[in-house]
PDB file of C-alpha atoms in Angstrom:
ATOM      1  CA  MET D  18      74.722 111.595 132.902  1.00 94.00           C
ATOM      2  CA  LYS D  19      73.070 108.442 131.604  1.00 97.00           C
ATOM      3  CA  PHE D  20      74.037 106.133 128.758  1.00 97.00           C
ATOM      4  CA  LYS D  21      72.591 102.923 127.396  1.00 98.00           C
ATOM      5  CA  TYR D  22      74.203 100.284 125.167  1.00 98.00           C
ATOM      6  CA  GLU D  23      72.673  97.196 123.565  1.00 97.00           C
ATOM      7  CA  ILE D  24      74.598  93.895 123.531  1.00 97.00           C
ATOM      8  CA  GLU D  25      74.040  91.058 121.059  1.00 97.00           C
ATOM      9  CA  GLY D  26      74.338  87.571 122.512  1.00 96.00           C
ATOM     10  CA  GLY D  27      76.824  85.396 120.652  1.00 94.00           C
ATOM     11  CA  ASN D  28      78.352  88.209 118.582  1.00 94.00           C
ATOM     12  CA  PHE D  29      81.996  88.193 119.629  1.00 92.00           C
ATOM     13  CA  SER D  30      83.047  90.655 116.927  1.00 92.00           C
ATOM     14  CA  LYS D  31      81.141  93.354 118.817  1.00 94.00           C
ATOM     15  CA  ALA D  32      82.054  92.257 122.357  1.00 95.00           C
ATOM     16  CA  GLY D  33      83.827  95.164 123.991  1.00 96.00           C
ATOM     17  CA  ASN D  34      82.240  97.925 121.904  1.00 97.00           C
ATOM     18  CA  ALA D  35      80.140  99.180 124.817  1.00 97.00           C
ATOM     19  CA  SER D  36      83.021  99.006 127.302  1.00 98.00           C
ATOM     20  CA  SER D  37      85.199 100.866 124.831  1.00 97.00           C
ATOM     21  CA  ALA D  38      82.591 103.615 124.438  1.00 97.00           C
ATOM     22  CA  VAL D  39      82.280 103.968 128.223  1.00 98.00           C
ATOM     23  CA  LYS D  40      86.051 104.172 128.572  1.00 97.00           C
ATOM     24  CA  LYS D  41      86.139 106.993 126.026  1.00 96.00           C
ATOM     25  CA  ILE D  42      83.503 108.969 127.947  1.00 97.00           C
ATOM     26  CA  LEU D  43      85.262 108.499 131.302  1.00 97.00           C
ATOM     27  CA  LYS D  44      88.537 109.682 129.776  1.00 96.00           C
ATOM     28  CA  GLN D  45      86.817 112.788 128.427  1.00 96.00           C
ATOM     29  CA  LEU D  46      85.439 113.443 131.910  1.00 96.00           C
ATOM     30  CA  ASN D  47      88.992 113.267 133.309  1.00 96.00           C
ATOM     31  CA  VAL D  48      88.221 110.390 135.653  1.00 96.00           C
ATOM     32  CA  PRO D  49      91.562 109.135 137.119  1.00 96.00           C
ATOM     33  CA  PRO D  50      93.054 106.348 134.918  1.00 94.00           C
ATOM     34  CA  ALA D  51      93.228 103.825 137.802  1.00 95.00           C
ATOM     35  CA  ILE D  52      89.491 104.199 138.437  1.00 96.00           C
ATOM     36  CA  ILE D  53      88.690 103.981 134.712  1.00 97.00           C
ATOM     37  CA  LYS D  54      90.703 100.778 134.413  1.00 96.00           C
ATOM     38  CA  LYS D  55      88.951  99.084 137.340  1.00 97.00           C
ATOM     39  CA  LEU D  56      85.519 100.009 136.060  1.00 97.00           C
ATOM     40  CA  VAL D  57      86.073  99.122 132.401  1.00 97.00           C
ATOM     41  CA  VAL D  58      87.720  95.792 133.253  1.00 97.00           C
ATOM     42  CA  ALA D  59      84.655  94.866 135.343  1.00 97.00           C
ATOM     43  CA  LEU D  60      82.333  96.170 132.636  1.00 98.00           C
ATOM     44  CA  TYR D  61      84.153  94.328 129.847  1.00 97.00           C
ATOM     45  CA  GLU D  62      84.041  91.064 131.811  1.00 96.00           C
ATOM     46  CA  GLY D  63      80.298  91.631 132.181  1.00 97.00           C
ATOM     47  CA  GLU D  64      79.858  92.455 128.512  1.00 97.00           C
ATOM     48  CA  VAL D  65      81.763  89.305 127.502  1.00 96.00           C
ATOM     49  CA  ASN D  66      79.566  87.277 129.880  1.00 96.00           C
ATOM     50  CA  VAL D  67      76.423  88.552 128.127  1.00 97.00           C
ATOM     51  CA  VAL D  68      77.856  87.788 124.675  1.00 96.00           C
ATOM     52  CA  ALA D  69      79.043  84.367 125.866  1.00 95.00           C
ATOM     53  CA  HIS D  70      75.942  83.207 127.720  1.00 95.00           C
ATOM     54  CA  ALA D  71      72.865  85.314 127.016  1.00 97.00           C
ATOM     55  CA  TRP D  72      70.547  85.949 124.076  1.00 97.00           C
ATOM     56  CA  ASN D  73      70.740  89.709 124.331  1.00 97.00           C
ATOM     57  CA  GLY D  74      71.305  92.389 126.902  1.00 98.00           C
ATOM     58  CA  CYS D  75      71.914  96.001 127.664  1.00 98.00           C
ATOM     59  CA  ILE D  76      74.236  98.091 129.750  1.00 98.00           C
ATOM     60  CA  HIS D  77      73.079 101.167 131.644  1.00 98.00           C
ATOM     61  CA  VAL D  78      75.719 103.579 132.894  1.00 98.00           C
ATOM     62  CA  ASP D  79      74.869 106.442 135.223  1.00 98.00           C
ATOM     63  CA  ILE D  80      77.717 108.815 136.006  1.00 97.00           C
ATOM     64  CA  GLU D  81      77.262 111.031 139.047  1.00 96.00           C
ATOM     65  CA  ALA D  82      79.651 113.424 140.776  1.00 94.00           C
ATOM     66  CA  ASP D  83      80.813 110.907 143.362  1.00 95.00           C
ATOM     67  CA  ARG D  84      80.111 107.498 141.799  1.00 97.00           C
ATOM     68  CA  ILE D  85      79.443 105.532 138.646  1.00 97.00           C
ATOM     69  CA  PHE D  86      76.564 103.104 138.646  1.00 98.00           C
ATOM     70  CA  VAL D  87      76.527 100.342 136.031  1.00 98.00           C
ATOM     71  CA  SER D  88      73.819  97.801 135.430  1.00 98.00           C
ATOM     72  CA  ILE D  89      74.328  94.917 132.996  1.00 98.00           C
ATOM     73  CA  GLU D  90      71.002  93.243 132.264  1.00 98.00           C
ATOM     74  CA  ASP D  91      70.471  90.274 130.016  1.00 98.00           C
ATOM     75  CA  GLU D  92      67.786  87.955 128.760  1.00 98.00           C
ATOM     76  CA  GLY D  93      69.297  84.519 128.892  1.00 97.00           C
ATOM     77  CA  PRO D  94      69.510  81.207 130.682  1.00 97.00           C
ATOM     78  CA  GLY D  95      70.241  82.791 134.071  1.00 97.00           C
ATOM     79  CA  ILE D  96      72.550  81.461 136.782  1.00 96.00           C
ATOM     80  CA  PRO D  97      71.130  78.598 138.886  1.00 95.00           C
ATOM     81  CA  ASP D  98      73.680  78.936 141.706  1.00 95.00           C
ATOM     82  CA  ILE D  99      75.222  82.414 142.022  1.00 95.00           C
ATOM     83  CA  GLU D 100      77.504  81.419 144.896  1.00 94.00           C
ATOM     84  CA  GLN D 101      79.011  78.688 142.726  1.00 94.00           C
ATOM     85  CA  ALA D 102      79.351  81.086 139.764  1.00 94.00           C
ATOM     86  CA  MET D 103      81.295  83.509 141.972  1.00 94.00           C
ATOM     87  CA  GLN D 104      83.974  80.887 142.663  1.00 94.00           C
ATOM     88  CA  GLU D 105      87.187  81.203 140.673  1.00 93.00           C
ATOM     89  CA  GLY D 106      87.484  78.446 138.105  1.00 92.00           C
ATOM     90  CA  TYR D 107      83.805  77.556 137.881  1.00 93.00           C
ATOM     91  CA  SER D 108      82.641  77.908 134.298  1.00 93.00           C
ATOM     92  CA  THR D 109      79.861  76.745 132.011  1.00 92.00           C
ATOM     93  CA  ALA D 110      81.328  78.443 128.928  1.00 93.00           C
ATOM     94  CA  SER D 111      81.259  76.783 125.519  1.00 92.00           C
ATOM     95  CA  GLN D 112      84.334  75.751 123.555  1.00 91.00           C
ATOM     96  CA  ALA D 113      83.791  78.745 121.233  1.00 89.00           C
ATOM     97  CA  VAL D 114      83.987  81.130 124.190  1.00 92.00           C
ATOM     98  CA  ARG D 115      87.150  79.435 125.446  1.00 93.00           C
ATOM     99  CA  GLU D 116      88.718  79.833 122.018  1.00 90.00           C
ATOM    100  CA  MET D 117      88.171  83.583 122.334  1.00 90.00           C
ATOM    101  CA  GLY D 118      90.363  83.589 125.460  1.00 92.00           C
ATOM    102  CA  PHE D 119      87.600  83.531 128.049  1.00 93.00           C
ATOM    103  CA  GLY D 120      85.475  81.027 129.926  1.00 90.00           C
ATOM    104  CA  ALA D 121      87.994  80.047 132.593  1.00 89.00           C
ATOM    105  CA  GLY D 122      85.691  80.926 135.449  1.00 91.00           C
ATOM    106  CA  MET D 123      87.428  84.194 136.247  1.00 90.00           C
ATOM    107  CA  GLY D 124      84.830  86.713 135.062  1.00 92.00           C
ATOM    108  CA  LEU D 125      82.507  87.235 138.014  1.00 94.00           C
ATOM    109  CA  PRO D 126      85.300  86.961 140.643  1.00 94.00           C
ATOM    110  CA  ASN D 127      87.339  89.538 138.716  1.00 95.00           C
ATOM    111  CA  MET D 128      84.310  91.819 138.427  1.00 96.00           C
ATOM    112  CA  LYS D 129      83.930  91.611 142.204  1.00 96.00           C
ATOM    113  CA  LYS D 130      87.614  92.448 142.675  1.00 96.00           C
ATOM    114  CA  ASN D 131      87.381  95.530 140.470  1.00 97.00           C
ATOM    115  CA  ALA D 132      84.048  96.887 141.707  1.00 97.00           C
ATOM    116  CA  ASP D 133      83.473  98.790 144.923  1.00 97.00           C
ATOM    117  CA  TYR D 134      80.056  97.141 145.058  1.00 97.00           C
ATOM    118  CA  LEU D 135      78.749  94.196 143.068  1.00 97.00           C
ATOM    119  CA  ASN D 136      75.325  92.625 143.147  1.00 97.00           C
ATOM    120  CA  VAL D 137      74.154  89.697 141.003  1.00 97.00           C
ATOM    121  CA  LYS D 138      70.493  88.830 140.580  1.00 97.00           C
ATOM    122  CA  SER D 139      69.375  86.006 138.354  1.00 97.00           C
ATOM    123  CA  GLU D 140      66.335  84.024 137.395  1.00 97.00           C
ATOM    124  CA  VAL D 141      66.819  80.707 135.598  1.00 97.00           C
ATOM    125  CA  GLY D 142      65.334  80.791 132.100  1.00 97.00           C
ATOM    126  CA  LYS D 143      64.836  84.575 132.179  1.00 98.00           C
ATOM    127  CA  GLY D 144      68.095  86.376 132.695  1.00 97.00           C
ATOM    128  CA  THR D 145      70.699  87.996 134.894  1.00 97.00           C
ATOM    129  CA  THR D 146      71.332  91.498 136.190  1.00 98.00           C
ATOM    130  CA  VAL D 147      74.725  92.564 137.513  1.00 98.00           C
ATOM    131  CA  GLU D 148      75.025  95.893 139.284  1.00 98.00           C
ATOM    132  CA  ILE D 149      78.356  97.578 139.825  1.00 98.00           C
ATOM    133  CA  ILE D 150      79.156 100.739 141.741  1.00 98.00           C
ATOM    134  CA  THR D 151      82.511 102.481 141.493  1.00 97.00           C
ATOM    135  CA  PHE D 152      83.150 105.425 143.797  1.00 97.00           C
ATOM    136  CA  LEU D 153      84.953 108.396 142.343  1.00 94.00           C
ATOM    137  CA  LYS D 154      86.014 109.857 145.683  1.00 79.00           C
TER     138      LYS D 154
ATOM    139  CA  MET W  13     113.309  98.497 127.764  1.00 96.00           C
ATOM    140  CA  LYS W  14     112.243 100.574 124.793  1.00 97.00           C
ATOM    141  CA  ILE W  15     109.750  98.878 122.481  1.00 98.00           C
ATOM    142  CA  SER W  16     112.249  99.352 119.644  1.00 98.00           C
ATOM    143  CA  ARG W  17     114.698  97.161 121.586  1.00 98.00           C
ATOM    144  CA  LEU W  18     111.991  94.554 122.191  1.00 98.00           C
ATOM    145  CA  LEU W  19     111.297  94.458 118.471  1.00 98.00           C
ATOM    146  CA  GLU W  20     115.005  93.895 117.824  1.00 98.00           C
ATOM    147  CA  VAL W  21     115.341  91.150 120.464  1.00 98.00           C
ATOM    148  CA  LEU W  22     112.378  89.271 118.991  1.00 98.00           C
ATOM    149  CA  ASP W  23     113.438  89.878 115.411  1.00 98.00           C
ATOM    150  CA  GLY W  24     109.791  90.886 115.136  1.00 98.00           C
ATOM    151  CA  GLU W  25     107.630  92.426 112.466  1.00 98.00           C
ATOM    152  CA  LEU W  26     106.105  95.760 113.454  1.00 98.00           C
ATOM    153  CA  VAL W  27     102.483  95.843 112.304  1.00 98.00           C
ATOM    154  CA  CYS W  28     101.305  99.111 113.836  1.00 98.00           C
ATOM    155  CA  GLY W  29     102.344 101.789 116.320  1.00 98.00           C
ATOM    156  CA  GLU W  30     105.602 102.991 114.793  1.00 97.00           C
ATOM    157  CA  ARG W  31     105.186 106.328 116.598  1.00 97.00           C
ATOM    158  CA  PHE W  32     105.435 104.607 119.975  1.00 98.00           C
ATOM    159  CA  LEU W  33     108.649 102.629 119.523  1.00 98.00           C
ATOM    160  CA  ASP W  34     110.418 104.899 122.021  1.00 98.00           C
ATOM    161  CA  ASN W  35     107.908 104.070 124.776  1.00 97.00           C
ATOM    162  CA  GLU W  36     109.229 101.995 127.670  1.00 97.00           C
ATOM    163  CA  VAL W  37     107.967  98.598 128.801  1.00 97.00           C
ATOM    164  CA  LEU W  38     109.155  97.113 132.089  1.00 97.00           C
ATOM    165  CA  TRP W  39     107.035  94.030 132.636  1.00 98.00           C
ATOM    166  CA  GLY W  40     106.067  91.007 130.591  1.00 98.00           C
ATOM    167  CA  PHE W  41     103.043  88.721 130.808  1.00 98.00           C
ATOM    168  CA  ALA W  42     102.486  85.750 128.534  1.00 98.00           C
ATOM    169  CA  SER W  43      99.052  84.190 128.167  1.00 97.00           C
ATOM    170  CA  ASP W  44      96.488  82.968 125.683  1.00 96.00           C
ATOM    171  CA  LEU W  45      93.839  83.368 128.358  1.00 95.00           C
ATOM    172  CA  MET W  46      92.465  86.902 128.332  1.00 96.00           C
ATOM    173  CA  SER W  47      90.649  86.319 131.636  1.00 94.00           C
ATOM    174  CA  ASP W  48      94.069  86.082 133.311  1.00 95.00           C
ATOM    175  CA  VAL W  49      95.323  89.192 131.548  1.00 96.00           C
ATOM    176  CA  LEU W  50      92.320  91.110 132.917  1.00 96.00           C
ATOM    177  CA  THR W  51      93.295  90.278 136.499  1.00 95.00           C
ATOM    178  CA  LEU W  52      96.557  92.242 136.215  1.00 95.00           C
ATOM    179  CA  ASP W  53      97.103  95.687 137.606  1.00 92.00           C
ATOM    180  CA  THR W  54     100.458  96.557 136.050  1.00 93.00           C
ATOM    181  CA  ASP W  55     101.494  99.520 133.953  1.00 93.00           C
ATOM    182  CA  LYS W  56     104.176  99.482 131.245  1.00 96.00           C
ATOM    183  CA  LEU W  57     103.334  95.893 130.439  1.00 97.00           C
ATOM    184  CA  VAL W  58     103.884  93.953 127.248  1.00 98.00           C
ATOM    185  CA  LEU W  59     101.463  91.118 126.546  1.00 98.00           C
ATOM    186  CA  VAL W  60     102.909  88.092 124.769  1.00 98.00           C
ATOM    187  CA  THR W  61     100.198  85.896 123.282  1.00 98.00           C
ATOM    188  CA  GLY W  62      99.339  83.430 120.544  1.00 97.00           C
ATOM    189  CA  LEU W  63      95.677  84.391 120.520  1.00 97.00           C
ATOM    190  CA  ASN W  64      95.113  86.507 117.411  1.00 96.00           C
ATOM    191  CA  ASN W  65      91.562  87.753 117.646  1.00 95.00           C
ATOM    192  CA  LEU W  66      89.713  90.976 118.306  1.00 95.00           C
ATOM    193  CA  GLN W  67      89.200  90.181 121.985  1.00 96.00           C
ATOM    194  CA  THR W  68      92.957  90.217 122.548  1.00 97.00           C
ATOM    195  CA  ILE W  69      93.007  93.834 121.389  1.00 98.00           C
ATOM    196  CA  ARG W  70      89.889  94.715 123.395  1.00 97.00           C
ATOM    197  CA  THR W  71      91.473  93.134 126.471  1.00 97.00           C
ATOM    198  CA  ALA W  72      94.649  95.173 125.953  1.00 98.00           C
ATOM    199  CA  GLU W  73      92.538  98.289 125.527  1.00 97.00           C
ATOM    200  CA  MET W  74      90.647  97.757 128.803  1.00 97.00           C
ATOM    201  CA  ALA W  75      93.801  96.823 130.716  1.00 96.00           C
ATOM    202  CA  ASP W  76      95.792  99.817 129.383  1.00 96.00           C
ATOM    203  CA  ILE W  77      98.351  97.561 127.687  1.00 97.00           C
ATOM    204  CA  GLU W  78     100.222  99.496 125.016  1.00 96.00           C
ATOM    205  CA  CYS W  79     102.230  96.715 123.385  1.00 98.00           C
ATOM    206  CA  VAL W  80     101.150  93.218 122.288  1.00 98.00           C
ATOM    207  CA  VAL W  81     103.442  90.582 120.770  1.00 98.00           C
ATOM    208  CA  PHE W  82     101.894  87.729 118.773  1.00 98.00           C
ATOM    209  CA  VAL W  83     104.085  84.632 118.832  1.00 98.00           C
ATOM    210  CA  ARG W  84     104.148  81.364 116.831  1.00 97.00           C
ATOM    211  CA  ASN W  85     103.879  83.349 113.592  1.00 96.00           C
ATOM    212  CA  LYS W  86     100.244  84.259 114.257  1.00 97.00           C
ATOM    213  CA  LYS W  87      99.025  86.899 111.858  1.00 97.00           C
ATOM    214  CA  ILE W  88      97.464  90.126 113.062  1.00 97.00           C
ATOM    215  CA  LEU W  89      94.161  90.680 111.248  1.00 96.00           C
ATOM    216  CA  PRO W  90      92.968  94.022 109.767  1.00 97.00           C
ATOM    217  CA  PRO W  91      90.122  94.628 112.293  1.00 96.00           C
ATOM    218  CA  MET W  92      92.666  94.158 115.099  1.00 97.00           C
ATOM    219  CA  ILE W  93      94.939  96.797 113.556  1.00 98.00           C
ATOM    220  CA  GLU W  94      92.037  99.215 113.262  1.00 97.00           C
ATOM    221  CA  ILE W  95      91.187  99.114 116.973  1.00 97.00           C
ATOM    222  CA  ALA W  96      94.834  98.989 118.073  1.00 98.00           C
ATOM    223  CA  SER W  97      95.671 102.077 116.015  1.00 97.00           C
ATOM    224  CA  GLU W  98      92.754 103.984 117.482  1.00 96.00           C
ATOM    225  CA  HIS W  99      94.076 103.234 120.968  1.00 95.00           C
ATOM    226  CA  GLU W 100      97.725 103.938 120.179  1.00 96.00           C
ATOM    227  CA  MET W 101      98.977 100.388 120.652  1.00 98.00           C
ATOM    228  CA  VAL W 102     102.038  98.725 119.227  1.00 98.00           C
ATOM    229  CA  LEU W 103     101.374  95.331 117.628  1.00 98.00           C
ATOM    230  CA  ILE W 104     104.245  93.012 116.779  1.00 98.00           C
ATOM    231  CA  GLU W 105     104.354  89.641 115.014  1.00 98.00           C
ATOM    232  CA  CYS W 106     107.081  87.220 115.990  1.00 97.00           C
ATOM    233  CA  ARG W 107     108.103  83.855 114.541  1.00 98.00           C
ATOM    234  CA  PHE W 108     109.300  82.382 117.856  1.00 98.00           C
ATOM    235  CA  SER W 109     107.281  80.120 120.120  1.00 98.00           C
ATOM    236  CA  MET W 110     105.860  81.630 123.307  1.00 98.00           C
ATOM    237  CA  PHE W 111     108.704  80.034 125.276  1.00 98.00           C
ATOM    238  CA  GLY W 112     111.343  81.234 122.823  1.00 98.00           C
ATOM    239  CA  ALA W 113     110.027  84.784 122.788  1.00 98.00           C
ATOM    240  CA  ILE W 114     109.760  85.015 126.569  1.00 97.00           C
ATOM    241  CA  ALA W 115     113.243  83.592 127.074  1.00 98.00           C
ATOM    242  CA  ARG W 116     114.711  86.267 124.825  1.00 98.00           C
ATOM    243  CA  LEU W 117     112.773  89.062 126.498  1.00 98.00           C
ATOM    244  CA  TYR W 118     113.708  87.861 129.996  1.00 98.00           C
ATOM    245  CA  GLU W 119     117.355  87.686 129.033  1.00 97.00           C
ATOM    246  CA  ALA W 120     117.119  91.234 127.676  1.00 97.00           C
ATOM    247  CA  GLY W 121     115.838  92.480 131.045  1.00 96.00           C
ATOM    248  CA  LEU W 122     112.048  92.413 130.890  1.00 97.00           C
ATOM    249  CA  LYS W 123     110.630  91.443 134.298  1.00 97.00           C
ATOM    250  CA  PRO W 124     107.809  88.990 135.091  1.00 97.00           C
ATOM    251  CA  VAL W 125     104.691  90.441 136.748  1.00 96.00           C
ATOM    252  CA  TYR W 126     104.724  87.626 139.340  1.00 95.00           C
TER     253      TYR W 126
END
């Protein structure tokens, strides 16, 4: 089962809409609540990152019998040093993002904690792709 | 603690979720930083915050938090109520400071997450 959601960079009023829609689908599919929570927390962090940093992006979700594959792709400034971005507390977020309750440098580390597999690819000036796999069994 | 008791302890204003006042909460977490809220893995949690925007409600939704208390007299806005109602959350406004609200809840038996 495949789904695709568009994300608008900078539009905080819509941040979370895609994650919410994915959560609804996973509930309908009777995925265990603990697994849903881990996946949607990681996904929401990713969605907020796109809204906070990128120009636009999209989320692909592919639900299979034994795993959920998520890819969050954006067109944006990219991440010059991924290792640094993965460290807790490192942030380049704007004041506006911080006022929304984010931008404390917790996003990527928390995504890693909640995903069974996480891969970040980025090209400066072009964009970033984050892949997440959550196993259902 | 039942949410109805929490409402009483905080002398709070119930904004939505009247149907769920009999639900139990055991743990409390107070933060204006949603990134920290998203690191928790605790059920039956009440979030105490002064951050009154849509992302607070989205964060609660993702983290399966069923009750959010807004301190320092922060007003809950209509779009927040809309999403909270859809996800069966209880939203409460409270005139106390964060410290004042937490002190009352702790005294009434709500436990800290860590």
